[in-house]
Coordinates of C-alpha atoms in Angstrom, one line a residue:
X1 CA -24.4 -26.1 -11.8
X2 CA -24.9 -28.2 -14.9
X3 CA -21.2 -28.7 -15.3
X4 CA -20.8 -29.9 -11.7
X5 CA -23.7 -32.3 -12.2
X6 CA -22.2 -33.7 -15.4
X7 CA -18.8 -34.2 -13.7
X8 CA -20.5 -36.3 -11.0
X9 CA -22.0 -38.7 -13.4
X10 CA -20.4 -42.1 -13.7
X11 CA -18.2 -42.7 -16.7
X12 CA -19.9 -45.3 -18.9
X13 CA -16.5 -46.1 -20.6
X14 CA -15.0 -47.3 -17.2
X15 CA -16.0 -50.8 -16.2
X16 CA -15.4 -52.8 -13.1
X17 CA -11.8 -53.4 -12.0
X18 CA -10.2 -55.9 -9.6
X19 CA -8.7 -54.7 -6.4
X20 CA -4.9 -54.1 -6.1
X21 CA -4.6 -57.1 -3.7
X22 CA -6.1 -59.5 -6.2
X23 CA -2.8 -60.8 -7.6
X24 CA -1.4 -61.4 -4.2
X25 CA -4.5 -63.2 -3.0
X26 CA -4.7 -65.3 -6.1
X27 CA -1.0 -66.2 -5.9
X28 CA -1.5 -67.4 -2.2
X29 CA -4.5 -69.4 -3.2
X30 CA -2.7 -70.9 -6.2
X31 CA 0.2 -72.0 -3.9
X32 CA -2.1 -73.5 -1.4
X33 CA -4.0 -75.4 -4.1
X34 CA -0.7 -76.5 -5.7
X35 CA 0.5 -77.9 -2.4
X36 CA -2.8 -79.6 -1.8
X37 CA -3.0 -81.2 -5.2
X38 CA 0.6 -82.4 -4.9
X39 CA -0.1 -83.8 -1.5
X40 CA -3.2 -85.6 -2.7
X41 CA -1.5 -87.0 -5.7
X42 CA 1.6 -88.1 -3.7
X43 CA 4.0 -85.8 -5.5
X44 CA 7.2 -85.2 -3.4
X45 CA 9.1 -82.7 -5.6
X46 CA 8.8 -78.9 -4.9
X47 CA 9.2 -78.3 -8.6
X48 CA 6.0 -80.1 -9.3
X49 CA 3.8 -78.2 -6.9
X50 CA 5.4 -75.0 -8.0
X51 CA 4.6 -75.6 -11.6
X52 CA 1.0 -76.6 -10.7
X53 CA 0.7 -73.3 -8.7
X54 CA 2.0 -71.3 -11.6
X55 CA -0.5 -72.8 -14.0
X56 CA -3.3 -72.2 -11.6
X57 CA -2.2 -68.6 -11.1
X58 CA -2.2 -67.9 -14.9
X59 CA -5.5 -69.6 -15.6
X60 CA -7.2 -68.1 -12.6
X61 CA -6.0 -64.6 -13.6
X62 CA -7.4 -65.0 -17.0
X63 CA -10.8 -66.5 -16.0
X64 CA -11.5 -64.0 -13.1
X65 CA -10.3 -61.0 -15.1
X66 CA -12.4 -62.0 -18.1
X67 CA -15.5 -62.2 -15.9
X68 CA -14.9 -58.9 -14.1
X69 CA -12.9 -56.7 -16.4
X70 CA -13.5 -58.1 -19.8
X71 CA -11.3 -59.9 -22.3
X72 CA -9.1 -57.0 -23.3
X73 CA -8.0 -56.3 -19.7
X74 CA -7.7 -60.0 -19.1
X75 CA -5.2 -60.3 -21.9
X76 CA -3.1 -57.6 -20.3
X77 CA -3.3 -59.3 -16.9
X78 CA -2.3 -62.7 -18.3
X79 CA 0.7 -61.2 -20.1
X80 CA 1.8 -59.6 -16.8
X81 CA 1.2 -62.9 -15.0
X82 CA 3.4 -64.8 -17.5
X83 CA 6.2 -62.2 -17.0
X84 CA 6.1 -62.8 -13.3
X85 CA 6.0 -66.5 -13.6
X86 CA 9.0 -66.5 -16.0
X87 CA 10.8 -64.2 -13.6
X88 CA 10.2 -66.6 -10.7
X89 CA 11.3 -69.6 -12.9
X90 CA 14.6 -67.8 -13.5
X91 CA 15.2 -66.6 -10.0
X92 CA 14.1 -69.6 -7.9
X93 CA 16.9 -71.9 -9.3
X94 CA 19.5 -69.2 -8.8
X95 CA 18.4 -68.5 -5.2
X96 CA 18.3 -72.3 -4.5
X97 CA 21.8 -72.7 -5.9
X98 CA 23.2 -69.8 -3.8
X99 CA 21.4 -71.0 -0.7
X100 CA 22.6 -74.6 -1.0
X101 CA 26.2 -73.5 -1.6
X102 CA 26.1 -71.1 1.4
X103 CA 24.6 -73.7 3.7
X104 CA 27.0 -76.5 2.8
X105 CA 30.0 -74.2 2.2
X106 CA 30.2 -72.5 5.5
X107 CA 30.9 -75.7 7.4
X108 CA 34.7 -75.5 6.9
X109 CA 35.1 -72.0 5.4
X110 CA 37.2 -70.1 7.9
X111 CA 40.5 -68.2 8.1
X112 CA 42.5 -71.5 8.4
X113 CA 40.8 -72.9 5.2
X114 CA 41.6 -69.7 3.3
X115 CA 45.2 -69.5 4.4
X116 CA 46.4 -73.1 4.1
X117 CA 47.0 -75.4 1.2
X118 CA 46.3 -79.2 1.0
X119 CA 50.1 -79.9 1.4
X120 CA 50.4 -83.4 2.8
X121 CA 46.7 -83.7 3.7
X122 CA 45.0 -86.5 1.7
X123 CA 41.7 -85.8 0.0
X124 CA 40.1 -88.3 2.3
X125 CA 41.3 -86.6 5.5
X126 CA 39.8 -83.5 7.2
X127 CA 41.8 -80.3 7.3
X128 CA 43.7 -78.5 4.5
X129 CA 42.6 -75.4 2.6
X130 CA 42.4 -73.6 -0.7
X131 CA 45.2 -70.9 -0.4
X132 CA 47.1 -72.6 -3.3
X133 CA 44.0 -72.8 -5.4
X134 CA 43.2 -69.1 -4.8
X135 CA 46.7 -68.1 -5.8
X136 CA 46.5 -70.2 -9.0
X137 CA 43.1 -68.9 -10.0
X138 CA 44.1 -65.2 -9.5
X139 CA 47.3 -65.6 -11.5
X140 CA 45.8 -67.6 -14.3
X141 CA 42.6 -65.5 -14.7
X142 CA 44.7 -62.3 -14.3
X143 CA 47.1 -63.2 -17.0
X144 CA 44.3 -64.3 -19.3
X145 CA 42.6 -60.9 -18.7
X146 CA 45.8 -59.0 -19.4
X147 CA 46.1 -60.8 -22.7
X148 CA 42.4 -61.3 -23.8
X149 CA 40.7 -58.1 -22.8
X150 CA 42.9 -55.6 -24.7
X151 CA 42.9 -57.8 -27.8
X152 CA 39.1 -58.2 -27.6
X153 CA 38.5 -54.4 -27.1
X154 CA 40.9 -53.4 -30.0
X155 CA 39.2 -56.0 -32.3
X156 CA 35.8 -54.5 -31.5
X157 CA 37.1 -51.0 -32.1
X158 CA 38.3 -52.1 -35.5
X159 CA 35.0 -53.8 -36.4
X160 CA 32.9 -50.8 -35.4
X161 CA 35.1 -47.9 -36.4
X162 CA 37.3 -49.1 -39.2
X163 CA 36.0 -52.5 -40.4
X164 CA 34.9 -52.6 -44.0
X165 CA 34.9 -55.3 -46.7
X166 CA 35.9 -58.9 -46.6
X167 CA 38.4 -58.7 -43.8
X168 CA 35.9 -57.3 -41.3
X169 CA 33.4 -60.0 -42.4
X170 CA 36.0 -62.7 -41.9
X171 CA 36.9 -61.4 -38.5
X172 CA 33.2 -61.3 -37.5
X173 CA 32.7 -64.9 -38.8
X174 CA 35.7 -66.2 -36.7
X175 CA 34.6 -64.4 -33.6
X176 CA 31.1 -66.0 -33.9
X177 CA 32.8 -69.4 -34.3
X178 CA 35.1 -68.9 -31.4
X179 CA 32.1 -67.8 -29.2
X180 CA 30.6 -71.3 -29.4
X181 CA 33.7 -73.5 -29.1
X182 CA 33.9 -75.8 -26.1
X183 CA 36.5 -75.0 -23.5
X184 CA 38.2 -78.4 -24.0
X185 CA 39.0 -77.4 -27.6
X186 CA 41.0 -74.3 -26.5
X187 CA 42.8 -76.5 -24.0
X188 CA 43.7 -79.1 -26.7
X189 CA 44.9 -76.3 -29.0
X190 CA 47.4 -75.1 -26.5
X191 CA 48.3 -78.7 -25.6
X192 CA 49.1 -79.4 -29.3
X193 CA 51.7 -76.6 -29.1
X194 CA 53.2 -77.8 -25.8
X195 CA 53.6 -81.5 -26.7
X196 CA 56.1 -81.0 -29.7
X197 CA 58.1 -78.6 -27.5
X198 CA 58.1 -81.2 -24.7
X199 CA 56.7 -78.7 -22.2
X200 CA 55.2 -79.8 -18.9
X201 CA 52.1 -78.3 -17.2
X202 CA 52.3 -74.8 -15.9
X203 CA 49.9 -72.0 -15.1
X204 CA 50.6 -69.7 -18.0
X205 CA 49.5 -72.5 -20.4
X206 CA 46.1 -72.4 -18.8
X207 CA 46.0 -68.6 -19.1
X208 CA 46.5 -68.9 -22.8
X209 CA 43.6 -71.2 -23.2
X210 CA 41.4 -69.0 -20.9
X211 CA 42.4 -66.0 -23.0
X212 CA 41.2 -67.7 -26.1
X213 CA 37.8 -68.3 -24.5
X214 CA 37.6 -64.8 -23.2
X215 CA 38.4 -62.8 -26.4
X216 CA 35.2 -63.5 -28.4
X217 CA 33.0 -62.6 -25.4
X218 CA 34.9 -59.3 -25.0
X219 CA 34.7 -58.6 -28.7
X220 CA 30.9 -59.2 -28.9
X221 CA 30.0 -57.2 -25.8
X222 CA 32.4 -54.3 -26.6
X223 CA 31.1 -54.2 -30.2
X224 CA 27.5 -53.8 -29.1
X225 CA 28.4 -51.0 -26.6
X226 CA 30.4 -49.1 -29.2
X227 CA 27.4 -49.3 -31.6
X228 CA 25.3 -47.6 -28.9
X229 CA 27.5 -44.5 -28.9
X230 CA 25.6 -41.8 -30.9
X231 CA 27.2 -40.9 -34.2
X232 CA 26.6 -37.2 -33.4
X233 CA 29.4 -37.4 -30.8
X234 CA 31.8 -38.7 -33.4
X235 CA 30.8 -36.1 -36.0
X236 CA 31.1 -33.3 -33.5
X237 CA 34.6 -34.3 -32.5
X238 CA 35.7 -34.8 -36.1
X239 CA 34.2 -31.4 -37.1
X240 CA 36.5 -29.7 -34.6
X241 CA 39.5 -31.2 -36.5
X242 CA 40.3 -33.9 -33.9
X243 CA 41.9 -37.0 -35.5
X244 CA 39.8 -40.2 -35.6
X245 CA 42.1 -42.1 -33.2
X246 CA 41.8 -39.4 -30.6
X247 CA 38.1 -39.2 -31.1
X248 CA 37.9 -42.9 -30.4
X249 CA 40.2 -42.6 -27.4
X250 CA 38.7 -39.5 -25.8
X251 CA 35.0 -39.6 -26.9
X252 CA 33.8 -43.1 -28.0
X253 CA 35.5 -45.3 -25.4
X254 CA 34.7 -43.1 -22.4
X255 CA 31.1 -43.0 -23.4
X256 CA 30.9 -46.8 -23.6
X257 CA 33.2 -47.6 -20.7
X258 CA 30.4 -48.7 -18.5
X259 CA 29.2 -51.4 -20.9
X260 CA 32.7 -52.4 -21.9
X261 CA 33.7 -52.9 -18.2
X262 CA 30.6 -55.0 -17.6
X263 CA 31.4 -57.1 -20.7
X264 CA 34.9 -57.7 -19.5
X265 CA 33.7 -58.8 -16.1
X266 CA 31.2 -61.2 -17.7
X267 CA 34.1 -62.7 -19.7
X268 CA 36.2 -63.0 -16.5
X269 CA 33.3 -64.7 -14.7
X270 CA 33.0 -67.2 -17.5
X271 CA 36.6 -68.2 -17.6
X272 CA 37.0 -68.2 -13.8
X273 CA 34.9 -71.4 -13.6
X274 CA 36.5 -73.3 -16.4
X275 CA 37.9 -76.7 -15.5
X276 CA 38.7 -78.6 -18.7
X277 CA 41.6 -76.5 -20.0
X278 CA 43.1 -76.2 -16.5
X279 CA 42.9 -79.9 -16.0
X280 CA 44.8 -80.5 -19.3
X281 CA 47.4 -77.7 -19.1
X282 CA 47.9 -76.8 -15.4
X283 CA 47.3 -80.3 -14.0
X284 CA 46.8 -79.3 -10.3
X285 CA 49.1 -79.1 -7.4
X286 CA 48.4 -79.6 -3.7
X287 CA 51.3 -77.4 -2.7
X288 CA 51.7 -73.6 -3.1
X289 CA 53.2 -72.5 -6.4
X290 CA 53.5 -68.8 -6.9
X291 CA 55.2 -69.0 -10.3
X292 CA 52.7 -69.4 -13.1
X293 CA 55.6 -69.9 -15.6
X294 CA 57.1 -73.0 -13.9
X295 CA 55.5 -76.1 -12.7
X296 CA 51.9 -77.3 -12.1
X297 CA 49.5 -75.1 -10.3
X298 CA 46.1 -75.4 -8.7
X299 CA 42.9 -73.4 -9.4
X300 CA 39.5 -73.2 -7.7
X301 CA 37.5 -75.0 -10.4
X302 CA 40.0 -77.8 -10.6
X303 CA 40.2 -78.0 -6.8
X304 CA 36.4 -78.3 -6.6
X305 CA 36.5 -81.1 -9.2
X306 CA 39.2 -83.0 -7.5
X307 CA 37.7 -82.7 -4.0
X308 CA 34.2 -83.7 -5.1
X309 CA 35.8 -86.8 -6.7
X310 CA 37.4 -87.7 -3.3
X311 CA 34.1 -89.3 -2.2
X312 CA 34.4 -88.5 1.5
X313 CA 32.5 -86.1 3.8
X314 CA 35.7 -84.1 4.3
X315 CA 36.3 -83.7 0.6
X316 CA 32.7 -82.8 -0.1
X317 CA 32.8 -80.1 2.6
X318 CA 36.0 -78.6 1.0
X319 CA 34.4 -78.7 -2.4
X320 CA 31.3 -76.8 -1.3
X321 CA 33.5 -74.3 0.6
X322 CA 35.7 -73.7 -2.5
X323 CA 32.5 -73.3 -4.6
X324 CA 31.3 -70.6 -2.2
X325 CA 34.6 -68.9 -2.4
X326 CA 34.5 -68.9 -6.2
X327 CA 30.9 -67.4 -6.2
X328 CA 32.1 -64.7 -3.8
X329 CA 35.1 -64.0 -6.0
X330 CA 32.9 -63.5 -9.1
X331 CA 30.5 -61.4 -7.0
X332 CA 33.3 -59.1 -5.9
X333 CA 34.5 -58.7 -9.4
X334 CA 31.0 -57.7 -10.6
X335 CA 30.6 -55.2 -7.8
X336 CA 34.0 -53.7 -8.6
X337 CA 33.1 -53.5 -12.3
X338 CA 29.9 -51.6 -11.4
X339 CA 31.9 -49.2 -9.3
X340 CA 34.5 -48.6 -12.0
X341 CA 31.8 -48.1 -14.6
X342 CA 30.0 -45.6 -12.5
X343 CA 33.2 -43.8 -11.7
X344 CA 34.4 -43.6 -15.3
X345 CA 31.1 -43.0 -16.9
X346 CA 30.8 -39.5 -18.6
X347 CA 29.1 -37.0 -16.3
X348 CA 25.8 -35.7 -17.6
X349 CA 23.9 -32.6 -16.6
X350 CA 20.9 -30.7 -17.4

């Protein structure tokens, strides 16, 4: 009986705690107060009342939690609140961007828009489409990926598996430098080669510049993924007498294939939206050109730039529709990369 009575006694180490719905109620109250303060002060921007609500939420969490639960628990709650606020600050602009693009892009986005080029349609006139820009982007980004991804992956394999001494340090240094170069510099580099040869604009020139921008991103992401592969796997393979090149090909790369694929897709997403090198080297073309090695071509980023510069309602609608198509293109690439990574990932079992 004494044991039962002792178990029923309240635990003196356990203090009062706030209910589970406290955070949601405080968030709703903070939003209401933020809107009220903004309305009273004559603030018209949604960003302003949102920031006021975030500050009120963090301060209210700390004050109320300190009064009820104590300072230690209040610090934990305020850290959680700051994480949620930072998450919302990152997500809200992204959601706003996607929502605005969808709302304004669906006005002219249809089968006709996707299957026709601008042709003889002027930028100030309604009609036309982006078929020629889609073809150009697919060919230019595809050729850049074929060139840049293998070179980047092999460079990362060298740095992780073989790189030692001054050469590896020099390669790492130049990769870091190339990661930060503006896209216009890559375009000017290819243009400096084309001008002495008296070459005109063509799609493959843009692919060369995009490949230069893609390689350092692939190298960095692949290098980090290869470093995550446990050394025990390499040692076990080498202990069986398997050559190092075969160990890399059959053990290391399949283990890191998920992260490598994701890194390549991120690099593709980065170059898919580049406009400056395409403007310099590809020049743009309102007609369909399926040959990336001959004549000027269009691309989606360049098409968006040119249409938005048209200054008419029709050109604005085409620019937003092309932007929505580009976002959908990048999203499909990322979903495909996740599927390939899951399919090729090594199977694990208990």
